mmCIF file with all atom_site columns, C-alpha atoms and ligand atoms in Angstrom:
data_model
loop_
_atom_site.group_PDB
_atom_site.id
_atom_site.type_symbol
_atom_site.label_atom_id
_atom_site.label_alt_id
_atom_site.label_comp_id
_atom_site.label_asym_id
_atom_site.label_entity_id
_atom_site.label_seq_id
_atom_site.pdbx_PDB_ins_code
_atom_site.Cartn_x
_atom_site.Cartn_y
_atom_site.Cartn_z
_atom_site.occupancy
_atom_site.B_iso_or_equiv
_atom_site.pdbx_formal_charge
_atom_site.auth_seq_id
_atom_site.auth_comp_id
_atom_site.auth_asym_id
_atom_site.auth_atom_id
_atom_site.pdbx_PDB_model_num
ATOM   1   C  CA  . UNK P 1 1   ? 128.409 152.999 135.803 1.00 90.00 ? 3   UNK P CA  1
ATOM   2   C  CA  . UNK P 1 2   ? 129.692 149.340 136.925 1.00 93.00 ? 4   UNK P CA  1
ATOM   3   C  CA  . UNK P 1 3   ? 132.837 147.732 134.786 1.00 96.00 ? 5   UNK P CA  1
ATOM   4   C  CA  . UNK P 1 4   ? 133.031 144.669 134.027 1.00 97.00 ? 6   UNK P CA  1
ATOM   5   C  CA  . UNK P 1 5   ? 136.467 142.760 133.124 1.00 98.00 ? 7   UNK P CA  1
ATOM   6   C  CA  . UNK P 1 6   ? 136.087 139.953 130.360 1.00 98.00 ? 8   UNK P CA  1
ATOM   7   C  CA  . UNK P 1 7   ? 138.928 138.095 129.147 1.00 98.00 ? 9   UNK P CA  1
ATOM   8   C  CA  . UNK P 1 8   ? 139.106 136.401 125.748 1.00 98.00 ? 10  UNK P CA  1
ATOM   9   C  CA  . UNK P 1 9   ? 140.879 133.109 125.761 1.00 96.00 ? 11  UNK P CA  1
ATOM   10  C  CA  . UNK P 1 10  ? 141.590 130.339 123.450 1.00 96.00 ? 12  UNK P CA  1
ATOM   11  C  CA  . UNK P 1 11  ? 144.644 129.439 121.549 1.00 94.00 ? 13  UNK P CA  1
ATOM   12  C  CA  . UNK P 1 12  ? 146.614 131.347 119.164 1.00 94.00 ? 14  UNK P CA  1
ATOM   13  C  CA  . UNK P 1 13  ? 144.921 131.616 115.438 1.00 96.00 ? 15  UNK P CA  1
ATOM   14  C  CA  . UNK P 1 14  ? 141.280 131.419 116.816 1.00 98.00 ? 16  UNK P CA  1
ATOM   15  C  CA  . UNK P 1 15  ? 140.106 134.877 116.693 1.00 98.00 ? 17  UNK P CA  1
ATOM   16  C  CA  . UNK P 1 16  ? 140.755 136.361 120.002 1.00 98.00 ? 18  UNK P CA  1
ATOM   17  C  CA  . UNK P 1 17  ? 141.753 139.729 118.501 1.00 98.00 ? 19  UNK P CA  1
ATOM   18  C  CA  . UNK P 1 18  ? 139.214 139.630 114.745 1.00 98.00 ? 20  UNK P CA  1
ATOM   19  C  CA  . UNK P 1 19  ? 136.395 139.051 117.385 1.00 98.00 ? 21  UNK P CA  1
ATOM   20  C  CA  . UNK P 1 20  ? 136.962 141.446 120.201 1.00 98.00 ? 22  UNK P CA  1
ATOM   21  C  CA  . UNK P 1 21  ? 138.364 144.461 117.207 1.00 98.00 ? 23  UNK P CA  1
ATOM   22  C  CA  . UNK P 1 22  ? 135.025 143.726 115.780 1.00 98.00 ? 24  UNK P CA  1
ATOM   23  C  CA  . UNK P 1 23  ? 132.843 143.883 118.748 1.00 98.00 ? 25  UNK P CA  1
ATOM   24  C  CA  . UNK P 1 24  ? 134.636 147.123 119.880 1.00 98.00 ? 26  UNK P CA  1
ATOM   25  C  CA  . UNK P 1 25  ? 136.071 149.093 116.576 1.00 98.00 ? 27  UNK P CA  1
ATOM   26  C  CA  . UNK P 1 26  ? 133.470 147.191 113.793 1.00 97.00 ? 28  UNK P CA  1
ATOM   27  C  CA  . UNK P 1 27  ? 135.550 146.088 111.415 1.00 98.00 ? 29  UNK P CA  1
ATOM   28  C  CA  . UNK P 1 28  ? 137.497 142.880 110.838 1.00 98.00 ? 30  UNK P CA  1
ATOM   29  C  CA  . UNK P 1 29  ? 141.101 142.760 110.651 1.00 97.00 ? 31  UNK P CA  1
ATOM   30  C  CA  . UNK P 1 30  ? 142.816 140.487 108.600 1.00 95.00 ? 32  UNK P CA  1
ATOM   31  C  CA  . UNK P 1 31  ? 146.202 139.957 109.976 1.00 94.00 ? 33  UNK P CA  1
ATOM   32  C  CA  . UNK P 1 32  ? 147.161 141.396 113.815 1.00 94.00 ? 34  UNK P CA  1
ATOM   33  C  CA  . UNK P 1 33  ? 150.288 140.592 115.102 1.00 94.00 ? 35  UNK P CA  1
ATOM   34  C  CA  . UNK P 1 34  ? 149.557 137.786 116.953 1.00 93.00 ? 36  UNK P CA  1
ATOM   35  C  CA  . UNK P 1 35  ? 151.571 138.553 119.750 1.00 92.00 ? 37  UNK P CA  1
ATOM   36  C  CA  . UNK P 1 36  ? 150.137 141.701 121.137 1.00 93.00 ? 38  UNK P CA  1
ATOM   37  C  CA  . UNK P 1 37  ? 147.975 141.217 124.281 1.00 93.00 ? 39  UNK P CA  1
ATOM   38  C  CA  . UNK P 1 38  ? 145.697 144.636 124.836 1.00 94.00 ? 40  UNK P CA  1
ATOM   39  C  CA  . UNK P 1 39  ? 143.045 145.457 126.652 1.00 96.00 ? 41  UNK P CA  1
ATOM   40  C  CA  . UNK P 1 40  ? 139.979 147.437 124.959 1.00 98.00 ? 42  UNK P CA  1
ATOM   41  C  CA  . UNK P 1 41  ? 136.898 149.436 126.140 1.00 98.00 ? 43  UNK P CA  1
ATOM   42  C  CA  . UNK P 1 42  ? 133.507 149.521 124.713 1.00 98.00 ? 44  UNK P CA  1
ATOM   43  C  CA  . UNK P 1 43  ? 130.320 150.554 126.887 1.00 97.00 ? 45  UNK P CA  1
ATOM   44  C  CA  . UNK P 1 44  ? 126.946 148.435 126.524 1.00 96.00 ? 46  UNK P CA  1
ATOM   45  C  CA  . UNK P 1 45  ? 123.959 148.514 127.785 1.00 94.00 ? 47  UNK P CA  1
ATOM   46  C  CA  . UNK P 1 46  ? 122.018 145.429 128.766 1.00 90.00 ? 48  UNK P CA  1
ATOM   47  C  CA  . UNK P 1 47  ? 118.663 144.624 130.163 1.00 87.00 ? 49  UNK P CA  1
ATOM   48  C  CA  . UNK P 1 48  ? 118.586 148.709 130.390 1.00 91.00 ? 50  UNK P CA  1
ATOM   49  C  CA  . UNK P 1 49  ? 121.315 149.105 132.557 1.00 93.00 ? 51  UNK P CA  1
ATOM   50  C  CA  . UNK P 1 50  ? 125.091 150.430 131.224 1.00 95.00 ? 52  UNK P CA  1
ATOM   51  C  CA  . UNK P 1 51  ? 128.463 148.718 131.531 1.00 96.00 ? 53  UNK P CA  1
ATOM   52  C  CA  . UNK P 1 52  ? 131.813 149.813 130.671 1.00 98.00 ? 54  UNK P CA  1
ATOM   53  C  CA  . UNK P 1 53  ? 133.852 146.701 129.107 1.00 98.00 ? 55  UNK P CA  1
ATOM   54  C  CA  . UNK P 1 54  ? 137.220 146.276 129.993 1.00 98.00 ? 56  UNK P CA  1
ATOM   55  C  CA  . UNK P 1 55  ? 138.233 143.001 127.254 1.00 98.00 ? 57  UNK P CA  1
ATOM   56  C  CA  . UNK P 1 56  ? 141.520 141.618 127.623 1.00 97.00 ? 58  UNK P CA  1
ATOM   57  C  CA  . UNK P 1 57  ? 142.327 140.347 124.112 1.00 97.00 ? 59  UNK P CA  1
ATOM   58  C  CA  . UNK P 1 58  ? 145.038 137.308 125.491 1.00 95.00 ? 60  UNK P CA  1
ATOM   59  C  CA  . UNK P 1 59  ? 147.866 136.308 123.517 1.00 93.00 ? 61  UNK P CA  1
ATOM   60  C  CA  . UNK P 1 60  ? 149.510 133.475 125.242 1.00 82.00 ? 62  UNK P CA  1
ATOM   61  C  CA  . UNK P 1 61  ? 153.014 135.274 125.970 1.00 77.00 ? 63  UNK P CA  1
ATOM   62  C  CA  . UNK P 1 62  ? 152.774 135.641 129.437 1.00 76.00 ? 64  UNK P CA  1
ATOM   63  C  CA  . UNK P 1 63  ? 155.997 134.364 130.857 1.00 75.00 ? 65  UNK P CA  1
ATOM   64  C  CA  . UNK P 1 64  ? 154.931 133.455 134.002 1.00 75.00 ? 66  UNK P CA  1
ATOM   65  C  CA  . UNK P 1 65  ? 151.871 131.123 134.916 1.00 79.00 ? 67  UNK P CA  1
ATOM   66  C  CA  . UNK P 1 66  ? 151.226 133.650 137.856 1.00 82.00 ? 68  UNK P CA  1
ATOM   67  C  CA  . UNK P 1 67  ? 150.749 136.575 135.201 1.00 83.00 ? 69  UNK P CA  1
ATOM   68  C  CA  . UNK P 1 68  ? 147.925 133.962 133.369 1.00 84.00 ? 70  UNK P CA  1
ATOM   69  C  CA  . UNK P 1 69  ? 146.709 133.345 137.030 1.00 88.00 ? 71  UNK P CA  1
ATOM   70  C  CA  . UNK P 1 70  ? 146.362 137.277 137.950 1.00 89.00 ? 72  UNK P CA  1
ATOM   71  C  CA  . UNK P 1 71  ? 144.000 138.053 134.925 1.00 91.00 ? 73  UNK P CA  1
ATOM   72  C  CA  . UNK P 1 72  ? 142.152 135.365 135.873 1.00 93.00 ? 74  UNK P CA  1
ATOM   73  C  CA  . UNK P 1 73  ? 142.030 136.059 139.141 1.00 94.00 ? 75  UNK P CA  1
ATOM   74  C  CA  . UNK P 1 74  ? 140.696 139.850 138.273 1.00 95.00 ? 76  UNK P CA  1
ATOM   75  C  CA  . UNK P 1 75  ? 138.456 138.887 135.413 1.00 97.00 ? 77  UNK P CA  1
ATOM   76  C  CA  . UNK P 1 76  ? 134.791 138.800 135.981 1.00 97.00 ? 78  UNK P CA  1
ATOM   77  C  CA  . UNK P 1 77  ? 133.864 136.830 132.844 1.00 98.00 ? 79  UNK P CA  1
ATOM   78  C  CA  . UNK P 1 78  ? 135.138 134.622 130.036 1.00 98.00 ? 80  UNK P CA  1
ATOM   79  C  CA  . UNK P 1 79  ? 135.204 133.855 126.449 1.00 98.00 ? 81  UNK P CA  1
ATOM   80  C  CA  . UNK P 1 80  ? 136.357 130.532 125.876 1.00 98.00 ? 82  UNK P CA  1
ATOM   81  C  CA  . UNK P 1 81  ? 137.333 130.466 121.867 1.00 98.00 ? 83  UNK P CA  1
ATOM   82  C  CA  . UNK P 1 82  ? 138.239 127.371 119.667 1.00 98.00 ? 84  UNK P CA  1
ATOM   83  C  CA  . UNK P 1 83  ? 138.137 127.701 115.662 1.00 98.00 ? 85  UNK P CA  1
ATOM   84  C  CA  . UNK P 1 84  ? 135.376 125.955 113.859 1.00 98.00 ? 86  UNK P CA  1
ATOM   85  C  CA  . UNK P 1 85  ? 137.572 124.582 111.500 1.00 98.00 ? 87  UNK P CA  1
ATOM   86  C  CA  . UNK P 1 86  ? 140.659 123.783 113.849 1.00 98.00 ? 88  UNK P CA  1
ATOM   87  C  CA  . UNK P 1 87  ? 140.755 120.242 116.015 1.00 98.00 ? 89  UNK P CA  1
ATOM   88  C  CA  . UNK P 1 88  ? 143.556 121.398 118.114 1.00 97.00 ? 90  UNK P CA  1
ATOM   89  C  CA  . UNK P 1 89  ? 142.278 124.345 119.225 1.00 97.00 ? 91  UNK P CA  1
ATOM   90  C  CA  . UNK P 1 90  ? 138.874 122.450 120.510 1.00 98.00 ? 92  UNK P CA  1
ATOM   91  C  CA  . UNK P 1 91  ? 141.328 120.183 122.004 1.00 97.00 ? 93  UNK P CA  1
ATOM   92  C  CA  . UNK P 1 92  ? 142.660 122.694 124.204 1.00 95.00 ? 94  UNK P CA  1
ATOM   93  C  CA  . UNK P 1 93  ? 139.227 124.646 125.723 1.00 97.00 ? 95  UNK P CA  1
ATOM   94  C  CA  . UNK P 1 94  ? 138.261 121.579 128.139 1.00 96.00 ? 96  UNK P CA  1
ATOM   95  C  CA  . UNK P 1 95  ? 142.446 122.803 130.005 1.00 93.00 ? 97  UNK P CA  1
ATOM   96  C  CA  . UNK P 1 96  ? 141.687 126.071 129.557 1.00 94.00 ? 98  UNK P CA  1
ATOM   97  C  CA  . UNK P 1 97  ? 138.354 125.647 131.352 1.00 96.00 ? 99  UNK P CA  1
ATOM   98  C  CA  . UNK P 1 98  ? 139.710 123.575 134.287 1.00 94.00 ? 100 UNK P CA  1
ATOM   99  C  CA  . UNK P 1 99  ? 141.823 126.136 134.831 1.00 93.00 ? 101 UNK P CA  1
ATOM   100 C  CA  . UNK P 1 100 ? 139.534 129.193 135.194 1.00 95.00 ? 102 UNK P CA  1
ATOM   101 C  CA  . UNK P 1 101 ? 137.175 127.107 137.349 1.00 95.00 ? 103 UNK P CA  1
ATOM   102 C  CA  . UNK P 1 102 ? 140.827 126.235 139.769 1.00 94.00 ? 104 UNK P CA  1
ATOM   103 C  CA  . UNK P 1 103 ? 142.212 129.917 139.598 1.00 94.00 ? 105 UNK P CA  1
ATOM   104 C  CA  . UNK P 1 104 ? 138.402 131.034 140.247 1.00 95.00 ? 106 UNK P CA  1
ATOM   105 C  CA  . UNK P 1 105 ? 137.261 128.138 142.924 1.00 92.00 ? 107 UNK P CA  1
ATOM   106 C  CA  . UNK P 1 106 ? 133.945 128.314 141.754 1.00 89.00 ? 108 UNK P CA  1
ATOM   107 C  CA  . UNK P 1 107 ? 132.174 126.448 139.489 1.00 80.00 ? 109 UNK P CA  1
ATOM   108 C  CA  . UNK P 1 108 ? 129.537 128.932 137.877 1.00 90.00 ? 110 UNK P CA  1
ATOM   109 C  CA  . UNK P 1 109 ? 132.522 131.124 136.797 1.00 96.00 ? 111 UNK P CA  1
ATOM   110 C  CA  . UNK P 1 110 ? 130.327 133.673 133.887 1.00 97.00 ? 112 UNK P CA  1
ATOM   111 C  CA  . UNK P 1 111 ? 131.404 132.290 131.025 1.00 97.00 ? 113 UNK P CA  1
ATOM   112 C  CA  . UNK P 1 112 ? 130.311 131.593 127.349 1.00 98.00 ? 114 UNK P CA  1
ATOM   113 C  CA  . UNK P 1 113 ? 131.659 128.997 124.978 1.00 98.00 ? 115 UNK P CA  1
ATOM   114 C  CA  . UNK P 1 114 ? 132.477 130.372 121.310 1.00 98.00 ? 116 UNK P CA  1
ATOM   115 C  CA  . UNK P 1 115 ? 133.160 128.449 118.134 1.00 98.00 ? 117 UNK P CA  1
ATOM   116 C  CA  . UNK P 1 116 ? 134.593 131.178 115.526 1.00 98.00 ? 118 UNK P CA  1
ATOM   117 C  CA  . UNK P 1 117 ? 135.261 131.032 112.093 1.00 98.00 ? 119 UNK P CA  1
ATOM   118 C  CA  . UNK P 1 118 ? 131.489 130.088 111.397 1.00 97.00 ? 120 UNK P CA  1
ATOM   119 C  CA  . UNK P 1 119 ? 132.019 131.748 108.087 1.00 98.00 ? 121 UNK P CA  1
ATOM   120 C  CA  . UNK P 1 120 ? 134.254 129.215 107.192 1.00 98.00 ? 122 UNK P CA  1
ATOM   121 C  CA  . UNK P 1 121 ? 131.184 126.014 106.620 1.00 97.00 ? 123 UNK P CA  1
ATOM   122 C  CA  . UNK P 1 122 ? 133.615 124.109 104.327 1.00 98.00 ? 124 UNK P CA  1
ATOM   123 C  CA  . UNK P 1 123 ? 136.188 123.923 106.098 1.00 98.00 ? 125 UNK P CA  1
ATOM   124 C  CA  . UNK P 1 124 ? 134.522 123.167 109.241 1.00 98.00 ? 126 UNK P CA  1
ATOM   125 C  CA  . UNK P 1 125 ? 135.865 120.187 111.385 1.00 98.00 ? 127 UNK P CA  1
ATOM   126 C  CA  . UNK P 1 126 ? 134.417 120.792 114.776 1.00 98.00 ? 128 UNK P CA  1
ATOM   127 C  CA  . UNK P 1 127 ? 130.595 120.074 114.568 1.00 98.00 ? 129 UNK P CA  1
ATOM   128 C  CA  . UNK P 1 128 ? 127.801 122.610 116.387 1.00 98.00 ? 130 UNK P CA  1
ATOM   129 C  CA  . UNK P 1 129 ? 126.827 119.780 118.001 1.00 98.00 ? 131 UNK P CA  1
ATOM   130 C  CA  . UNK P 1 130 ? 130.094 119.208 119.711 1.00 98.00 ? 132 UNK P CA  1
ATOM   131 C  CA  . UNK P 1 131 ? 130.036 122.477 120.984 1.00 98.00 ? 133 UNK P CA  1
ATOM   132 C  CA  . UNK P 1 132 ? 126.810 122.231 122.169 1.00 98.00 ? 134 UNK P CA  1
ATOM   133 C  CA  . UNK P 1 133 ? 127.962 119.451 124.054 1.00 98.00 ? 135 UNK P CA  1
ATOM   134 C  CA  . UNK P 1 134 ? 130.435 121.039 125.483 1.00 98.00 ? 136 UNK P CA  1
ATOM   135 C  CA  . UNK P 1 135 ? 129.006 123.880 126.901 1.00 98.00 ? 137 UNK P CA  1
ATOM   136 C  CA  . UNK P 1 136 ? 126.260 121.544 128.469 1.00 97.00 ? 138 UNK P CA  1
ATOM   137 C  CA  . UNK P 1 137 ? 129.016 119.665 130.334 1.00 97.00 ? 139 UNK P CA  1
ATOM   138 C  CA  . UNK P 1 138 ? 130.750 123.245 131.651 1.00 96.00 ? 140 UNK P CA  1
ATOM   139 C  CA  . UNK P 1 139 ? 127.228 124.526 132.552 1.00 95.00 ? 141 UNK P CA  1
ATOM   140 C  CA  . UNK P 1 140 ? 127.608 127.348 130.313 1.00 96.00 ? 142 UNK P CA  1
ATOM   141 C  CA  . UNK P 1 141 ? 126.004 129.216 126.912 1.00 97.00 ? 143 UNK P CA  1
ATOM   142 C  CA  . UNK P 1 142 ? 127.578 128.582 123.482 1.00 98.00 ? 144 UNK P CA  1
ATOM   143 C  CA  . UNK P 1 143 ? 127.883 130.472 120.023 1.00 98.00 ? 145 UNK P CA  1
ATOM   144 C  CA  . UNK P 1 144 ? 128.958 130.269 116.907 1.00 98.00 ? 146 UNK P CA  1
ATOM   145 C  CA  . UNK P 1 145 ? 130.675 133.327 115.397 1.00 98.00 ? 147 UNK P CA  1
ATOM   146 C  CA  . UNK P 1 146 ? 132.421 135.015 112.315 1.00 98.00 ? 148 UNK P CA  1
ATOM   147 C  CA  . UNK P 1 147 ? 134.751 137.494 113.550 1.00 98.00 ? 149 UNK P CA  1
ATOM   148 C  CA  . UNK P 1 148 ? 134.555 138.757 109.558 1.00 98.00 ? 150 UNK P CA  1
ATOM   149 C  CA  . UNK P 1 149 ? 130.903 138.515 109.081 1.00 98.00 ? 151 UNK P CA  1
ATOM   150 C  CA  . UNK P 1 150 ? 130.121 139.605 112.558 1.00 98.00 ? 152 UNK P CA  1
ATOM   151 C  CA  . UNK P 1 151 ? 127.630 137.019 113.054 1.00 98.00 ? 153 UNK P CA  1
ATOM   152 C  CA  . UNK P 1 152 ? 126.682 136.558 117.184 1.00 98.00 ? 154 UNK P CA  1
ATOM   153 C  CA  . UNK P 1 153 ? 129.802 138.518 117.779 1.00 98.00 ? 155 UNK P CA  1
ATOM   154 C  CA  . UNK P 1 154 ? 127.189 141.866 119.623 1.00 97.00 ? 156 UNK P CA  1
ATOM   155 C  CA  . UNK P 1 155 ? 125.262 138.553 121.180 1.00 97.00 ? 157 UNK P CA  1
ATOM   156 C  CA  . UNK P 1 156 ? 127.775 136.525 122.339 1.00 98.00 ? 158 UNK P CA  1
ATOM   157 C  CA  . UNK P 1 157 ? 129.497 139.478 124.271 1.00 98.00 ? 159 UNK P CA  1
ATOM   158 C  CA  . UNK P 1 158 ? 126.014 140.594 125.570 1.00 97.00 ? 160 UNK P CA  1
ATOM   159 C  CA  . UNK P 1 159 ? 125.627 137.239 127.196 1.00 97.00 ? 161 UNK P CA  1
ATOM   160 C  CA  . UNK P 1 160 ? 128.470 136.900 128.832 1.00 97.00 ? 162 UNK P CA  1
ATOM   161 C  CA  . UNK P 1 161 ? 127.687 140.453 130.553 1.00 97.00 ? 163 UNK P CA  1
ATOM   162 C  CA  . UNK P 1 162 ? 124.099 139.430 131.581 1.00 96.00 ? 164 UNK P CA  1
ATOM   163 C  CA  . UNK P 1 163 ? 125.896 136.567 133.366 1.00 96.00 ? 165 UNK P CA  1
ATOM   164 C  CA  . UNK P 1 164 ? 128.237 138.723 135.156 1.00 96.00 ? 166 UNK P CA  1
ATOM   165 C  CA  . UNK P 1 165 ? 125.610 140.813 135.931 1.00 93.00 ? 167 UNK P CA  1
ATOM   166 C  CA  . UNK P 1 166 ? 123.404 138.179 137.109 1.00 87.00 ? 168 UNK P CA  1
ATOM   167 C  CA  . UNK P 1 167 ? 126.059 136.712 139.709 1.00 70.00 ? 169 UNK P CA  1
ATOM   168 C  CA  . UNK P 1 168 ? 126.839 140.715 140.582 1.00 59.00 ? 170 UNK P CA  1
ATOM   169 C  CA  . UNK P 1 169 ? 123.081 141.317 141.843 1.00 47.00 ? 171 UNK P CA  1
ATOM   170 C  CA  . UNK P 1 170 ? 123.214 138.370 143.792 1.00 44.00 ? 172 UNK P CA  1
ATOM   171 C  CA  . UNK P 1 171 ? 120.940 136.584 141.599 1.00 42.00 ? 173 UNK P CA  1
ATOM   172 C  CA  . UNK P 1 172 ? 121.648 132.868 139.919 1.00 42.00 ? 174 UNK P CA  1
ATOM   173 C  CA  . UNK P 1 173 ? 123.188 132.994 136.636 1.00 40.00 ? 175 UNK P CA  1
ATOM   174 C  CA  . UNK P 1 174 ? 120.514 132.477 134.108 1.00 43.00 ? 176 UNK P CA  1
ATOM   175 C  CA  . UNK P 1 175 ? 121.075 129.331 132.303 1.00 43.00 ? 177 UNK P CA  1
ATOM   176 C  CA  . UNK P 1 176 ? 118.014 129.273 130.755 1.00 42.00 ? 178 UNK P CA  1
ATOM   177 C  CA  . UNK P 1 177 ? 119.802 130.731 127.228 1.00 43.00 ? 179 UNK P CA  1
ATOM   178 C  CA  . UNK P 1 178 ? 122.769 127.922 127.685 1.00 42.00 ? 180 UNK P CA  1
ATOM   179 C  CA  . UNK P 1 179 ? 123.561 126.372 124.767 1.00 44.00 ? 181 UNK P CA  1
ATOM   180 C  CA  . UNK P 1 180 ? 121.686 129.340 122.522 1.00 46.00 ? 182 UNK P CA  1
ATOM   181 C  CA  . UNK P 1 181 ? 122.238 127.991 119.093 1.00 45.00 ? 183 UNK P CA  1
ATOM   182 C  CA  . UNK P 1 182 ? 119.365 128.273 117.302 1.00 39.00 ? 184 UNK P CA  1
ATOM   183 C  CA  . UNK P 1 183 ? 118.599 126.785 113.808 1.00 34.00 ? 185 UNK P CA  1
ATOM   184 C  CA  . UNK P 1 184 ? 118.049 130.161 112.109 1.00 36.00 ? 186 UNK P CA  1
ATOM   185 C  CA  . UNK P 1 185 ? 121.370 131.277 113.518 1.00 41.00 ? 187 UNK P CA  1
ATOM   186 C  CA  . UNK P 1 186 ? 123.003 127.944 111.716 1.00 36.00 ? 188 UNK P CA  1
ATOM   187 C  CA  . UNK P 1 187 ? 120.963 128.496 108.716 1.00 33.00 ? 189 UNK P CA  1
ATOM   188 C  CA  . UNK P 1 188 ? 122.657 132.004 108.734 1.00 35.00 ? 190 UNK P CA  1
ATOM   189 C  CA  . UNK P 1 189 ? 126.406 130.878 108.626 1.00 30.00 ? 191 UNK P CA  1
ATOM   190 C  CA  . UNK P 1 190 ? 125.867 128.379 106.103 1.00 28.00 ? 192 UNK P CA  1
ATOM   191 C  CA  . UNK P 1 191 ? 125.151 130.926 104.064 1.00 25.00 ? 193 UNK P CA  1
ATOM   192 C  CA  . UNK P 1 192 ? 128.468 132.279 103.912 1.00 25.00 ? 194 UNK P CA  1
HETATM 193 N  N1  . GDP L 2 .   ? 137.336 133.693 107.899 1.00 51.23 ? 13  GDP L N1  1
HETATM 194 C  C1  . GDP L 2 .   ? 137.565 134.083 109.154 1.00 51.23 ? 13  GDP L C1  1
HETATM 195 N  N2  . GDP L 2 .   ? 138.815 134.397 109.552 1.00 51.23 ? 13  GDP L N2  1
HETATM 196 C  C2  . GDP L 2 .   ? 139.008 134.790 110.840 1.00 51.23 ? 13  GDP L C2  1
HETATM 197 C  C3  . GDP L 2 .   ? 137.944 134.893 111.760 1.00 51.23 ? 13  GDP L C3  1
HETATM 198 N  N3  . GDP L 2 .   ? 138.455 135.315 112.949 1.00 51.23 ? 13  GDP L N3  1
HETATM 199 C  C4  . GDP L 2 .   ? 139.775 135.479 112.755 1.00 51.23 ? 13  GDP L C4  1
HETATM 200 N  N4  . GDP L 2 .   ? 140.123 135.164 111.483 1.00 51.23 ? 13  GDP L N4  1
HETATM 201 C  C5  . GDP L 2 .   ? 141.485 135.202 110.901 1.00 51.23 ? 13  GDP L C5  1
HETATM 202 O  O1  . GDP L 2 .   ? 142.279 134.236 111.595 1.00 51.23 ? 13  GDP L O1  1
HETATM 203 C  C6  . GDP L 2 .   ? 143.589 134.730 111.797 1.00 51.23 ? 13  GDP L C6  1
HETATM 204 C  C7  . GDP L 2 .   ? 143.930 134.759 113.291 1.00 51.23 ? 13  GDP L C7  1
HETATM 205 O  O2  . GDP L 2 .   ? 143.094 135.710 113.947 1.00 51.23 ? 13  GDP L O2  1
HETATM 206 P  P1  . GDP L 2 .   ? 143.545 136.501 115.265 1.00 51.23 ? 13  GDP L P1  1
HETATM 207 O  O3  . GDP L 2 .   ? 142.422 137.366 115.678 1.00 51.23 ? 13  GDP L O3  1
HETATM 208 O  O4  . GDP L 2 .   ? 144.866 137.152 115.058 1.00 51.23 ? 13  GDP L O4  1
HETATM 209 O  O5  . GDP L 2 .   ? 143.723 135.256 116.264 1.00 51.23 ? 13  GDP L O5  1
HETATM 210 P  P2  . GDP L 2 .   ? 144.239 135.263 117.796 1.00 51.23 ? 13  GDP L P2  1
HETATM 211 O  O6  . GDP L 2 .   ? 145.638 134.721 117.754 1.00 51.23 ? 13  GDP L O6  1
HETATM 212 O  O7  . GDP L 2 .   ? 143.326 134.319 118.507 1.00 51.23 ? 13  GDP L O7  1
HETATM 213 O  O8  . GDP L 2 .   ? 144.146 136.655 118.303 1.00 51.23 ? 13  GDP L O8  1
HETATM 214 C  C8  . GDP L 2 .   ? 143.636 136.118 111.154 1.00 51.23 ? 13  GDP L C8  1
HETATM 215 O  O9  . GDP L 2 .   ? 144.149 135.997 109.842 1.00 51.23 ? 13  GDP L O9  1
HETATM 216 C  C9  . GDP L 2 .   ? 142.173 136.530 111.135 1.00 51.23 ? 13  GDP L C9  1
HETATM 217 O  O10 . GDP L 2 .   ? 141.895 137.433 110.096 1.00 51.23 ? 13  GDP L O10 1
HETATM 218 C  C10 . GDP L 2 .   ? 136.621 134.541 111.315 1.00 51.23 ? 13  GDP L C10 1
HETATM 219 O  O11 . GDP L 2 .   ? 135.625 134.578 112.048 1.00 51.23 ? 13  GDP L O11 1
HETATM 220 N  N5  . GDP L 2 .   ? 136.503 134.154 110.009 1.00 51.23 ? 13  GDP L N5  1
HETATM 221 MG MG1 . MG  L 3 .   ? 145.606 137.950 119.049 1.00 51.23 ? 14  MG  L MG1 1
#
């Protein structure tokens, strides 16, 4: 079975840790010491072939740019998170994204966009559309999740392996689902 190392990025308070507990353990967690940086395993399957997951959950406390660099350097794809309802964490993906693409010297690093906290419709700040947007400009797919109501959390992991996968068989990285939000899927997080 091939592994695959993703790494979950995205500054502190976005949902690195809700989001990757619930795609591996299915449940949400409410408060995780936001200073623990683990690394989880979960096996998938996707377009009928199986993967073993290696997610590196960040948290930022690397004390060395190097050590930020490494993972990086070893990771195979990326979750880029900002918080649906928090400016300054939007602020900070377009950095965050630079710097994969330099560490990685390639431009069609697997990656997805992901704007969590969906749950959270009232409190919103950062519209779809803007993410959208944004994942147009960095040539990559975008969701909108709930780490608590697990909305797209199984789909937005499963796309970011069918990209790695993709650039592993030699074939171009689809980008035919970039920019996946559909208006059902919107309808669907309003509701909550
Ligand atoms: N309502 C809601 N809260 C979330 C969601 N994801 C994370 N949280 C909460 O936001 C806080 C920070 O989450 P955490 O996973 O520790 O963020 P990290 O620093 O990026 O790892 C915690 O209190 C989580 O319970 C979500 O999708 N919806
Ligand atoms: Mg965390």
């Amino acid at each position: 079975m091939d592994t695959i190392q993703l790494v979950v990025m995205g500054c502190g308070g976005v949902g690195k840790s809700a989001l990757t507990i619930q795609y591996v353990q299915q449940h949400f967690v409410e408060n995780y010491d936001p200073t623990i940086e683990d690394s989880y395993r979960r096996q998938t399957t996707v377009e009928g072939k199986q993967y073993m997951l290696e997610i590196l959950d960040t948290a930022g406390t690397e004390q060395f740019k190097a050590m930020r660099d490494l993972y990086m350097k070893n990771g195979q794809g990326f979750l880029l998170l900002y918080s649906v309802i928090a400016q300054s964490s939007f602020n900070e993906i377009d950095d965050i994204h630079s710097q994969i693409v330099r560490v990685k010297d390639r431009d069609d690093v697997p990656m997805v966009l992901v704007g969590n906290k969906c749950d959270l419709e009232d409190q919103r700040v950062i519209a779809t559309s803007t993410g959208i947007e944004t994942a147009k400009k960095f040539g990559c797919a975008f969701y909108e999740t709930s780490a608590k109501t697990r909305m797209n959390v199984e789909e937005a992991f499963a796309e970011v392996v069918r990209r790695v996968a993709g650039t592993k068989g030699g074939k171009k990285a689809s980008k035919s689902k970039s920019g996946g939000i559909s208006t059902s899927q919107k309808k669907r997080c309003t509701l909550f």
